[in-house]
Short mmCIF file of C-alpha atoms in Angstrom, two decimals:
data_model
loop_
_atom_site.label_atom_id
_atom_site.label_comp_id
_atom_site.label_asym_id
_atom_site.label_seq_id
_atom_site.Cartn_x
_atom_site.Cartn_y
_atom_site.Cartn_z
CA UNK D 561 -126.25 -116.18 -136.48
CA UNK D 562 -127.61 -117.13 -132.86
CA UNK D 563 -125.33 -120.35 -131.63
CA UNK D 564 -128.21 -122.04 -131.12
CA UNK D 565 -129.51 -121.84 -135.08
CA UNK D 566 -125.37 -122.26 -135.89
CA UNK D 567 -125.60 -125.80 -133.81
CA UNK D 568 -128.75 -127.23 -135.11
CA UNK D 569 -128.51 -125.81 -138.25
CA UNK D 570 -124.05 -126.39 -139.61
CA UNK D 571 -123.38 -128.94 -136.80
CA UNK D 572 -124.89 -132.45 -135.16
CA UNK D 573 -124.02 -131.30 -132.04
CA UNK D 574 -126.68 -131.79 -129.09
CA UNK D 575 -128.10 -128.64 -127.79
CA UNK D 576 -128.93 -127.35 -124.59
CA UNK D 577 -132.15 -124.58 -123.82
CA UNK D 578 -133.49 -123.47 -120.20
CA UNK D 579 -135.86 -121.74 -118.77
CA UNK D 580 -134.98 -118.29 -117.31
CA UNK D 581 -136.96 -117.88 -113.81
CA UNK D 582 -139.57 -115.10 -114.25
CA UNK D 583 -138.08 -111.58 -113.00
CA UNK D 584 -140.19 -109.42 -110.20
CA UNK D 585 -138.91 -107.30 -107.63
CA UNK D 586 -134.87 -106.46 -107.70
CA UNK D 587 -134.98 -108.22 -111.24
CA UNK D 588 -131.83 -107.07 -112.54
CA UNK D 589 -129.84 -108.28 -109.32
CA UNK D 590 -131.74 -112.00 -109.73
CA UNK D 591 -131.04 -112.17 -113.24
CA UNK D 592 -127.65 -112.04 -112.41
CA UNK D 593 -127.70 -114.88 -110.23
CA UNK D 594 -129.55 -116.88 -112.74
CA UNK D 595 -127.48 -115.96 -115.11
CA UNK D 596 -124.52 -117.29 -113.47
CA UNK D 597 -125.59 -120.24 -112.84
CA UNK D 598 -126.99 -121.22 -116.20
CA UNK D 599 -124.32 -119.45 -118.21
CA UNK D 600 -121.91 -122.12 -119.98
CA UNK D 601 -124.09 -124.45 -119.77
CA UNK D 602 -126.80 -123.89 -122.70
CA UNK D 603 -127.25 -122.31 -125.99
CA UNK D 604 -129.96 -120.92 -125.60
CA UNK D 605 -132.40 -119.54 -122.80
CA UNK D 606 -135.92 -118.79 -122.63
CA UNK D 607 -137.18 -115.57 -121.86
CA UNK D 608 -140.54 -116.30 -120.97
CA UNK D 609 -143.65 -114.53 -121.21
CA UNK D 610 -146.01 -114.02 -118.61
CA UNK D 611 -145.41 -117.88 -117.51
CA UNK D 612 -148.65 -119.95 -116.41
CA UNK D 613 -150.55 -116.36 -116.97
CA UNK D 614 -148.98 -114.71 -114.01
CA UNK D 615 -147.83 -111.06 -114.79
CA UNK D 616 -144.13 -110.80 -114.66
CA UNK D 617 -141.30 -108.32 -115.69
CA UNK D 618 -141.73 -109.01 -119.56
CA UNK D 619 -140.04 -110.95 -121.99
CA UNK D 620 -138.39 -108.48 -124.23
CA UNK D 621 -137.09 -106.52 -120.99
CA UNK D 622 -135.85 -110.01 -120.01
CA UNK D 623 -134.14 -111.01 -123.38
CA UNK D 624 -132.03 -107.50 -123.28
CA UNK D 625 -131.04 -108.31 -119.51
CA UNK D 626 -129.75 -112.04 -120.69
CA UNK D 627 -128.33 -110.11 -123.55
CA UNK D 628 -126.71 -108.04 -121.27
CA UNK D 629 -125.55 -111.19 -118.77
CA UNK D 630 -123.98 -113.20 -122.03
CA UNK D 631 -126.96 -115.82 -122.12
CA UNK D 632 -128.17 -116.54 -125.63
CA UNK D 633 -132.29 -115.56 -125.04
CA UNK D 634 -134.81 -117.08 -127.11
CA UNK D 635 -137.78 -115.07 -126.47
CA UNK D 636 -141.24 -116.51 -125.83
CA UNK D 637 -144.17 -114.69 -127.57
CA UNK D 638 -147.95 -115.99 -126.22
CA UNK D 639 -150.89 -115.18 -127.55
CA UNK D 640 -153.30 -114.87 -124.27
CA UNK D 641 -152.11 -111.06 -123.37
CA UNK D 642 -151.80 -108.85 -126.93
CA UNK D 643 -152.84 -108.76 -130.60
CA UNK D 644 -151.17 -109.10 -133.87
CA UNK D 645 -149.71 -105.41 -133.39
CA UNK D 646 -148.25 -105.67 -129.99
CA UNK D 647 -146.71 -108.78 -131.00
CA UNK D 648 -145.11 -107.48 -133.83
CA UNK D 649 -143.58 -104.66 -131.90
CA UNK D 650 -142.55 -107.28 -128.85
CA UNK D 651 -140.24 -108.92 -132.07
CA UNK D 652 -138.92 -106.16 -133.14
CA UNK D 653 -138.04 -104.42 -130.17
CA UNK D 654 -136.25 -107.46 -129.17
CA UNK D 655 -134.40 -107.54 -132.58
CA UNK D 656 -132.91 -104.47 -132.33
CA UNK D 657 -131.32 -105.41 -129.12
CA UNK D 658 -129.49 -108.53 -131.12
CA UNK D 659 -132.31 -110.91 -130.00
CA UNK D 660 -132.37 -113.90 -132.87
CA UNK D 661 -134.20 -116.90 -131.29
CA UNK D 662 -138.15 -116.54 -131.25
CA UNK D 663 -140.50 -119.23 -129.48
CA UNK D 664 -144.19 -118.75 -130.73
CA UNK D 665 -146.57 -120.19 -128.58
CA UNK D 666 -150.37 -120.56 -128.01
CA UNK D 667 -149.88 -120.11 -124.02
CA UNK D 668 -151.35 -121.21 -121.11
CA UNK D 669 -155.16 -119.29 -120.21
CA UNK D 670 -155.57 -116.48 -118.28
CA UNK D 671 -157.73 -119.08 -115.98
CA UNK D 672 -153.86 -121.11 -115.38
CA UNK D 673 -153.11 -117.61 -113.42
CA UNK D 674 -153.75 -115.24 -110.69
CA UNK D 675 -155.85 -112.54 -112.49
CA UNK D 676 -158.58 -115.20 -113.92
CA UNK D 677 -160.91 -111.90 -114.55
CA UNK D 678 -158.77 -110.72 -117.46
CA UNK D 679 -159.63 -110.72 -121.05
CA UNK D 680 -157.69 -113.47 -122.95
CA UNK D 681 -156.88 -112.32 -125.93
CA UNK D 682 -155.45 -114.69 -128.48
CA UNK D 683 -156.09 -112.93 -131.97
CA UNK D 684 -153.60 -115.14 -133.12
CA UNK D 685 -152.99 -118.90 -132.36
CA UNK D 686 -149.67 -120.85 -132.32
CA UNK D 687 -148.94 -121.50 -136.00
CA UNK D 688 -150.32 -118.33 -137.26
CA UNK D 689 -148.21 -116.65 -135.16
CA UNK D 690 -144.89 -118.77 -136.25
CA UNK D 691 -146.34 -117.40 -140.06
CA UNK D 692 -146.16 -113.78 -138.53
CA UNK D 693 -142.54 -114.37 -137.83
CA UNK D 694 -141.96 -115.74 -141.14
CA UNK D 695 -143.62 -112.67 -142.50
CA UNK D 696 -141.24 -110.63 -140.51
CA UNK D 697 -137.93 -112.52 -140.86
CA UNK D 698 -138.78 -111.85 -144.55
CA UNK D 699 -139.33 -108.05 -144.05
CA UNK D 700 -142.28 -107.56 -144.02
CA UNK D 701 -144.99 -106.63 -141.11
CA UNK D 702 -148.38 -108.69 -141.75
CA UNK D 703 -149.80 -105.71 -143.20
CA UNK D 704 -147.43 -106.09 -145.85
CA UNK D 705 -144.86 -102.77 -145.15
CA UNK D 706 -141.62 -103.41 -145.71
CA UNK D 707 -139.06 -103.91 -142.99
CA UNK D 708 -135.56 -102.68 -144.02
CA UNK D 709 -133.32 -104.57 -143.47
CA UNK D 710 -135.23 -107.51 -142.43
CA UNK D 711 -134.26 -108.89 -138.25
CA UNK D 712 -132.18 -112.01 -138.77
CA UNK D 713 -134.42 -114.38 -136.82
CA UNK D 714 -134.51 -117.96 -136.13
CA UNK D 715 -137.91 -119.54 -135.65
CA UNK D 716 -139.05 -122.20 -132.63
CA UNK D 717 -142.38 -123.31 -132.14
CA UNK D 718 -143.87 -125.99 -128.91
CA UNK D 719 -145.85 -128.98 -128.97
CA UNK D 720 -147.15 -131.34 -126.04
CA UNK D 721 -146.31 -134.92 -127.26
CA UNK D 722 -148.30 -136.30 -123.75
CA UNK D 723 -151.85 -134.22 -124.65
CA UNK D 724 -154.52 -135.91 -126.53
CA UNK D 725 -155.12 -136.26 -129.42
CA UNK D 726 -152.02 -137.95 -129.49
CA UNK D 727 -151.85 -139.24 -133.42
CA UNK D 728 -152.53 -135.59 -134.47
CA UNK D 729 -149.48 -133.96 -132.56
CA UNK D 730 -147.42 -134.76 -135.64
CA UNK D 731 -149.90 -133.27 -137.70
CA UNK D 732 -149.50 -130.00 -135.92
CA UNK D 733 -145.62 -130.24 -136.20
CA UNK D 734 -145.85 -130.13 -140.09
CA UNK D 735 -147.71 -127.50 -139.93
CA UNK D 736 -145.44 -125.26 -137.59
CA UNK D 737 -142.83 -126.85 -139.71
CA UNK D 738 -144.64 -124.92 -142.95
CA UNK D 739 -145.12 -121.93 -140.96
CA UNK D 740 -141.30 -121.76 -140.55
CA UNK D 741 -140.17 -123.17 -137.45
CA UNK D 742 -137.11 -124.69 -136.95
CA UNK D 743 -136.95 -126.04 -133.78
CA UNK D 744 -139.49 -127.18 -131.74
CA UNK D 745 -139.51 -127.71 -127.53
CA UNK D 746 -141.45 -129.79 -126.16
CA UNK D 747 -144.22 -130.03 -123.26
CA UNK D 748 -142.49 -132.24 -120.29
CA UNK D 749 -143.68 -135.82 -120.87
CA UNK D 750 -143.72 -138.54 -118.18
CA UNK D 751 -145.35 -141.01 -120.61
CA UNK D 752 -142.49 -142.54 -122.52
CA UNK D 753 -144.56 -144.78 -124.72
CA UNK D 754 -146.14 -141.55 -125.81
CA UNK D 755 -142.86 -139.70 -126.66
CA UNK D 756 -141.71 -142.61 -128.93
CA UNK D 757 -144.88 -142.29 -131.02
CA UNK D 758 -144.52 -138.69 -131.48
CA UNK D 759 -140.87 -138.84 -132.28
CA UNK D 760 -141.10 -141.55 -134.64
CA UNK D 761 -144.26 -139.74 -136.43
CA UNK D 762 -142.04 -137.15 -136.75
CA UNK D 763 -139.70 -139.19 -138.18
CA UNK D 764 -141.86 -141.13 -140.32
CA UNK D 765 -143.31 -137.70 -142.01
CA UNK D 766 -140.11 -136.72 -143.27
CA UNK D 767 -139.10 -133.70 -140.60
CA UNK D 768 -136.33 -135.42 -139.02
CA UNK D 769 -133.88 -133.47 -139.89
CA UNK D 770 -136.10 -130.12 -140.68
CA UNK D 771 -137.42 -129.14 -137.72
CA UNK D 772 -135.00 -130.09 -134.63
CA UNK D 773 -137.11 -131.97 -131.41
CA UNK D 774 -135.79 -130.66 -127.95
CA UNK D 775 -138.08 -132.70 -125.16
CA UNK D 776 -138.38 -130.71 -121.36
CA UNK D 777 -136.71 -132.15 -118.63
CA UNK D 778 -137.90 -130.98 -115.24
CA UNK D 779 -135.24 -130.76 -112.53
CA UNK D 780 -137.43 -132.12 -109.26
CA UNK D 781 -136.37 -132.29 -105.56
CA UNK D 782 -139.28 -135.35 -104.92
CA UNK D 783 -142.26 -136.36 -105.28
CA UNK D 784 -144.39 -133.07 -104.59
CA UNK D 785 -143.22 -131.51 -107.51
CA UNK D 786 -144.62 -134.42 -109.46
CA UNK D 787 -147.60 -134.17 -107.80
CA UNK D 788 -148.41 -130.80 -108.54
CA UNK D 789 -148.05 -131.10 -112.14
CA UNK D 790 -150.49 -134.18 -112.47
CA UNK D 791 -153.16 -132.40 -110.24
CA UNK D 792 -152.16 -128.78 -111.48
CA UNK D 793 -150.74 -128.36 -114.71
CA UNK D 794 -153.57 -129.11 -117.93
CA UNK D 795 -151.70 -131.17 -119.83
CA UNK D 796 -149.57 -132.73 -117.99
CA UNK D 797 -150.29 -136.33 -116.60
CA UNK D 798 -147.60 -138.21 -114.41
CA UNK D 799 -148.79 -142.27 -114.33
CA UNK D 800 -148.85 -143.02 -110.82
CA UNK D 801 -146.23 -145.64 -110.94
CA UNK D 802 -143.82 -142.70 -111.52
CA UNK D 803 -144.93 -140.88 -108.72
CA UNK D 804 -144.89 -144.27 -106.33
CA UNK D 805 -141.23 -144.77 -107.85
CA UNK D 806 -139.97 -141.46 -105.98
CA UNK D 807 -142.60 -141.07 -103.03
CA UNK D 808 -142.01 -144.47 -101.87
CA UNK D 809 -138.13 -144.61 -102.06
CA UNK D 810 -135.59 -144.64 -98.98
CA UNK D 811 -133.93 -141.62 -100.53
CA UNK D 812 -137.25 -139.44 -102.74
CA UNK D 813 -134.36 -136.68 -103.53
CA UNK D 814 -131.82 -139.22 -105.00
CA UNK D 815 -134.59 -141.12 -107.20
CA UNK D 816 -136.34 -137.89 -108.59
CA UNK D 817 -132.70 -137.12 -109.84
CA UNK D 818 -131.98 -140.69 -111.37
CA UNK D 819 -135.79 -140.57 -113.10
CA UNK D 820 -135.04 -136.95 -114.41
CA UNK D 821 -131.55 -138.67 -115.60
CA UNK D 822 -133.14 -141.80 -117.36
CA UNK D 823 -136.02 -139.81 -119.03
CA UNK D 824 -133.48 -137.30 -119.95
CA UNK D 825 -131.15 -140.07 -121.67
CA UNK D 826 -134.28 -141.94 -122.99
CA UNK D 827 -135.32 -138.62 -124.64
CA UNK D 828 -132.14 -137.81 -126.08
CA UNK D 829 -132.08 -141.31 -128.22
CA UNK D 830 -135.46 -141.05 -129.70
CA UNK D 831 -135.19 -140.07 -133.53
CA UNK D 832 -135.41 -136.43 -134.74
CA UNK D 833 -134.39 -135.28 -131.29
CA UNK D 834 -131.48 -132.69 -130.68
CA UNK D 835 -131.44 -132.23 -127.73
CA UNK D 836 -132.75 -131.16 -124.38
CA UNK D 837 -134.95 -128.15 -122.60
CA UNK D 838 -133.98 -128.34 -119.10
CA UNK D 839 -136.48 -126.47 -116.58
CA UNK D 840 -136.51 -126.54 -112.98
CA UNK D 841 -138.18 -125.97 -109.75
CA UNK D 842 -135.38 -123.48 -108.38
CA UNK D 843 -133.49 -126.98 -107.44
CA UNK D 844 -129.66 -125.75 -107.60
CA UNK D 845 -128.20 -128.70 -106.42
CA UNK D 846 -128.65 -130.84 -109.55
CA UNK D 847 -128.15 -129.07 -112.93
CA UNK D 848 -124.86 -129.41 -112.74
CA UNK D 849 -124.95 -133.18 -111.74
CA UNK D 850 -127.20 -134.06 -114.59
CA UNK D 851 -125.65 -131.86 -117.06
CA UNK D 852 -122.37 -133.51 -116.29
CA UNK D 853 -123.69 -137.05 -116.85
CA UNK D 854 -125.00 -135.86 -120.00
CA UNK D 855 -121.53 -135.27 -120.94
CA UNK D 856 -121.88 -131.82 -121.15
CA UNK D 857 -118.52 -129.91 -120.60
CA UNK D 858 -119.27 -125.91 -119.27
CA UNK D 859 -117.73 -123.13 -121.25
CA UNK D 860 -116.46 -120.51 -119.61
CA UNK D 861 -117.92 -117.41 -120.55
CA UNK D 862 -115.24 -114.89 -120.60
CA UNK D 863 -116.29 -111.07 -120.73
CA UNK D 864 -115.28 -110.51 -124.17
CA UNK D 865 -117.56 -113.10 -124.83
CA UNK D 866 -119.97 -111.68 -122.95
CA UNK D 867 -118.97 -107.73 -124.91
CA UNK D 868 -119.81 -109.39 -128.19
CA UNK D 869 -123.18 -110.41 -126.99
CA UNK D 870 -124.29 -107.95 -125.90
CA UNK D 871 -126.42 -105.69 -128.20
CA UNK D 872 -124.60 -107.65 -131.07
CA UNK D 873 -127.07 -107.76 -134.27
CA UNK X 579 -180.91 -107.51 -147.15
CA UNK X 580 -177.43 -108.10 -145.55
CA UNK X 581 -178.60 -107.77 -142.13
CA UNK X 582 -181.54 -110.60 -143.52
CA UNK X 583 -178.76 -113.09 -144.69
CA UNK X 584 -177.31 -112.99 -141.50
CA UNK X 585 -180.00 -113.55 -139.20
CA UNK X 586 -180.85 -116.36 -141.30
CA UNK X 587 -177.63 -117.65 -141.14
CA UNK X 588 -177.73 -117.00 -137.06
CA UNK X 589 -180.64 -118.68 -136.66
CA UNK X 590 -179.59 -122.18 -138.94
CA UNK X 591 -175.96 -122.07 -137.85
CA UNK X 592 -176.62 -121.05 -134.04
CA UNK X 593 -178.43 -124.22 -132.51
CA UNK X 594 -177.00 -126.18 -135.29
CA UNK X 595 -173.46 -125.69 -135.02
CA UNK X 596 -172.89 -122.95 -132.20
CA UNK X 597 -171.97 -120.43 -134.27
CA UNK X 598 -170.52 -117.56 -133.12
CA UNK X 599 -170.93 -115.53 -136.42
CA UNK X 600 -167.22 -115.08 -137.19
CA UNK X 601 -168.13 -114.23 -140.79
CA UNK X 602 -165.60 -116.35 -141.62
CA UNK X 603 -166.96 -120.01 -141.60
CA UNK X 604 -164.21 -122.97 -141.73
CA UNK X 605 -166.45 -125.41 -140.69
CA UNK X 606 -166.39 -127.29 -143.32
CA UNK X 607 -162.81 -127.80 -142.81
CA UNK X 608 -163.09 -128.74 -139.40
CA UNK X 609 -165.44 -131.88 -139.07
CA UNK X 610 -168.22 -129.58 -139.11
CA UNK X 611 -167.23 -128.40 -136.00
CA UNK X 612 -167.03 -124.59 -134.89
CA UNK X 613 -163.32 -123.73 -133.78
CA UNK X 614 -164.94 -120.27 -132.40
CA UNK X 615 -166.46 -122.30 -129.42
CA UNK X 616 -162.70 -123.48 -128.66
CA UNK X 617 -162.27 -120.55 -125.24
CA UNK X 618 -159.07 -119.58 -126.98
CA UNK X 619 -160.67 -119.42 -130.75
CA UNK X 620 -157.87 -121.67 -131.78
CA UNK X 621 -158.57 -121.87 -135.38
CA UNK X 622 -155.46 -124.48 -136.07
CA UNK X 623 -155.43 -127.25 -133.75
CA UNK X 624 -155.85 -128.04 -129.83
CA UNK X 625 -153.64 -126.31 -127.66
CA UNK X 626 -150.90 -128.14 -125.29
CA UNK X 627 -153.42 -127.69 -122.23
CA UNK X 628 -155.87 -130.59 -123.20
CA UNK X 629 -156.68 -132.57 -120.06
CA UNK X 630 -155.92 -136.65 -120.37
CA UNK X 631 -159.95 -137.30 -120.58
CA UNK X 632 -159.72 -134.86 -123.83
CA UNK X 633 -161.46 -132.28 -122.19
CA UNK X 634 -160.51 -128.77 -122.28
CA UNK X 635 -157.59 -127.00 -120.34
CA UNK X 636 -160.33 -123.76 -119.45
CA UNK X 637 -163.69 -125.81 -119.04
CA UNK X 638 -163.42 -129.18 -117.83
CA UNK X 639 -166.61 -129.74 -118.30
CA UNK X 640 -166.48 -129.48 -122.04
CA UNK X 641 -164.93 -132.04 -125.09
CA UNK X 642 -162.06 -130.07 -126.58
CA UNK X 643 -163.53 -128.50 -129.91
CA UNK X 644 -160.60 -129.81 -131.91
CA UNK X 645 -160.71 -133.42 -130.97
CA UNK X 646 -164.57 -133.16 -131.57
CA UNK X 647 -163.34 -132.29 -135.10
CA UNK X 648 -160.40 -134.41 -135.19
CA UNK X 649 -162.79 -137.36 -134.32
CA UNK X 650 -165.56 -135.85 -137.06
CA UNK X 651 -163.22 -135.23 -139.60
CA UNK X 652 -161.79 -139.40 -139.38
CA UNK X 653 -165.20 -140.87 -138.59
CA UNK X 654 -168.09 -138.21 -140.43
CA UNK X 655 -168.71 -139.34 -143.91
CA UNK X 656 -167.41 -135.63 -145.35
CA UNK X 657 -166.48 -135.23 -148.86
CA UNK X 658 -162.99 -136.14 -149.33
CA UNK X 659 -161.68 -132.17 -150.07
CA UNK X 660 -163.29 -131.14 -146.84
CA UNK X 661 -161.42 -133.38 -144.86
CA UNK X 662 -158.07 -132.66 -147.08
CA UNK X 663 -158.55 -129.07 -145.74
CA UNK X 664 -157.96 -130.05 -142.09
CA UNK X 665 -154.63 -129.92 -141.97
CA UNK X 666 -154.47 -126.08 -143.90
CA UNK X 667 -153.37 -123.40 -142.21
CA UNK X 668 -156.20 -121.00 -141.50
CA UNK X 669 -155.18 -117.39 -141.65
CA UNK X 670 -155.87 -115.17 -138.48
CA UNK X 671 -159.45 -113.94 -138.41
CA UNK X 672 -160.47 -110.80 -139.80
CA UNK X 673 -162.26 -108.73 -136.79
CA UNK X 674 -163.94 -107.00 -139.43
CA UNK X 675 -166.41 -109.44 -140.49
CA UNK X 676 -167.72 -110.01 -136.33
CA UNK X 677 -171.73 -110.05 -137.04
CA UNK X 678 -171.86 -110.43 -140.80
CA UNK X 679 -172.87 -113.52 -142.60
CA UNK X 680 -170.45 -115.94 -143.94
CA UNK X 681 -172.71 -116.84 -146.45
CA UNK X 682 -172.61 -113.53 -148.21
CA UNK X 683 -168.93 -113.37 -147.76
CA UNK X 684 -168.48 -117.14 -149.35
CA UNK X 685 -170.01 -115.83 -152.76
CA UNK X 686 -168.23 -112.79 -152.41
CA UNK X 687 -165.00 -114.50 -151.66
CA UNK X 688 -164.42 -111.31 -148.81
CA UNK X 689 -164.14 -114.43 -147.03
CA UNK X 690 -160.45 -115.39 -148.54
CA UNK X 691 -159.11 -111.72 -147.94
CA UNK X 692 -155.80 -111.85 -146.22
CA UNK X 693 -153.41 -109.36 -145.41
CA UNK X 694 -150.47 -108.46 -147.86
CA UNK X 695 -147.81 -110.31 -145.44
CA UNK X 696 -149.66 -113.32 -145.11
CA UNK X 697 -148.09 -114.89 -147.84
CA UNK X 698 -147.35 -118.37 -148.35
CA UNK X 699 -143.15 -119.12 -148.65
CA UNK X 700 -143.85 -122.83 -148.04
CA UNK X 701 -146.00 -125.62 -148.64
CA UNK X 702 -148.90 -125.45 -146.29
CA UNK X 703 -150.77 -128.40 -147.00
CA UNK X 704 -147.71 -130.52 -146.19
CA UNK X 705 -148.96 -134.61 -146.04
CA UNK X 706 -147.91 -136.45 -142.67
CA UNK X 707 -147.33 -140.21 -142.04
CA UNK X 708 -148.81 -141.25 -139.27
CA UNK X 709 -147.55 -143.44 -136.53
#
């Protein structure tokens, strides 16, 4: 069992997920250097796939490098680049390296990216593909042959809490929930009115408790970073007295810290959360600052740690 | 006879609807809107990309399909089991049926063909509260 399905699932303990930094050139000597800097820190670490539809090292290689580093990899599966078959063989291969969290998501389109002329793909969307890893955890591919013995797998899904239609988000959690998934990360949000709806919906239909709500936190060095998300990122809209707040103060560095801080701490006491996806803009200086007024203690990872790990099924 | 069923169908469904002759209708179930004309032929809800105006993450221009049928399946007087079937889970699509009518595969019930590991292990049709 993954520590991040033994924490949400045998403890009340709040848990901690990143996101690893896509891999390209010399990507084994940068994931090291990610990896020691997030290691200790979190349960559990994306590998991601393809992020914002730019082509990157992928996310199985990724998940066996983390493996391989002592990070706990939950690995992203998209459906904009392959089909019900290469998705299925992206899980498994991934399984029989020891990998046990899975992330299903819809994904961004190939028009977020830098090849816009590709095909997009999706033969699946989000919650069928949650169902496919349901199908799988239970040993079985979706044609129906068996899988002997079945991957041990624990099941995450996303949702945007800040995209309309806002009253329906919930809607779509139960339905992930059905699929299977048991934890569920969430699109940043800089609209805390709308976060409070969505977690008490969640609440209100019976999943607290079920399905575990980790909000994003974005790690930001000012106000550009917030900018770029409003004007860049669909779904994603930062209310312009946010931005203001950290454009217009003496010290823009200091206050984009203390708003991560307070919408990380707001975040954390909304019902059916359990804790926190921290991402980042390659902004060192911080994650240990705001991790530590979290009251999160790092764990040393010592290398038998790290032996057990590694390729461990 | 076939190919005459489904030209029919093209031609009702096409201007109508924007059909995109699936073979696989689930209009009904979706505010009588088609989820085919969604870019990413979500079939189970809007994605996280939809723009704060509710317009979609790959064509601005355009109303995200799935609040069009959120918004149809609330406000359209539907028959009360159509609009119970929003909230389903809709299996993947079958790339077999691309081109055939929907019609013919209704009374057939090819329609509700799923693969062997598409099995239900929980309840699907799970009720929500709503905020």
């Amino acid at each position: 069992m993954s520590t991040l399905e033994h924490k949400l699932t045998k403890t009340t303990e709040t848990v901690f997920t990143a996101e690893f930094h896509s891999l390209d050139g010399n990507g084994l000597e940068k994931a090291k250097k990610y990896a020691d800097r997030l290691s200790g820190w979190f349960d559990g670490v994306n590998a991601t796939d393809n992020t914002a539809a730019h082509a990157h090292v992928s996310n199985v290689a990724t998940a066996i490098a983390m493996k391989q580093l002592g990070l706990e990899p939950i690995l992203q599966v998209v459906c904009r680049d392959k089909n019900r078959l290469a998705q299925q063989a992206d899980i498994m291969g991934a399984s029989m390296f020891g990998v046990e969290n899975f992330l299903a998501l819809t994904g961004d389109d190939v028009t977020a990216g830098d090849e816009t002329e590709a095909r997009r793909v999706f033969d699946l969307d989000g919650p069928q593909l949650v169902r496919l890893m349901s199908t799988i955890k239970r040993g079985e591919y979706m044609s129906g042959r068996k899988i002997d013995p079945a991957p041990h797998m624990f099941i995450g899904a996303v949702e945007n809490p800040g995209a309309p239609p806002f009253e329906y988000r919930v809607q779509r959690v139960a339905k992930k929930y059905a699929s299977g998934a048991k934890f569920l990360q969430l699109q940043i949000c800089y609209h805390q009115d709308r976060l409070e709806k969505f977690c008490a919906g969640v609440r209100d239909a019976g999943l607290a408790g079920k399905i575990a709500i980790i909000p994003t936190i974005v790690l930001i060095k000012g106000a550009r970073p917030l900018n770029f998300m409003h004007n860049n990122v669909a779904g994603i809209d930062v209310p312009a007295d946010q931005i203001a707040r950290v454009e217009k103060a003496a010290d823009p560095a200091e206050e984009a810290y203390l708003q991560t801080l307070e919408f990380a701490q707001h975040a954390l006491a909304q019902p059916a959360v359990r804790g926190l996806h921290i991402t980042d803009f390659r902004n060192d200086e911080t994650l240990e600052r705001l991790m530590t007024d979290l009251g999160r203690v790092r764990q040393s990872i010592t290398s038998e740690v790290k032996d057990n790990h590694a390729y461990s099924a | 006879m076939t190919t005459f069923i489904a030209t029919i169908e093209h031609v009702v469904k096409g201007p109508v609807w924007g059909c995109q002759d699936c073979g696989q209708c689930v209009l009904h179930s979706t505010g009588m809107t088609c989820p085919m004309n969604c870019p990413k032929t979500l079939r189970n809800g809007p994605c996280g990309g939809v723009r704060e105006n509710g317009h979609c993450e790959v064509n601005p221009e355009m109303k995200c399909v799935w609040l069009k049928a959120y918004d149809r399946t609330q406000g359209w007087p539907l028959p009360l089991a159509w609009k119970e079937e929003y909230n389903h889970l809709r299996p993947p699509v079958d790339n077999r049926l691309k081109g055939t009518s929907s019609w013919k595969n209704f009374f057939t019930k090819r329609d509700r063909w799923t693969p062997a590991g598409w099995k239900n292990t929980t309840d699907e049709s799970i009720e929500v509260g709503h905020n």
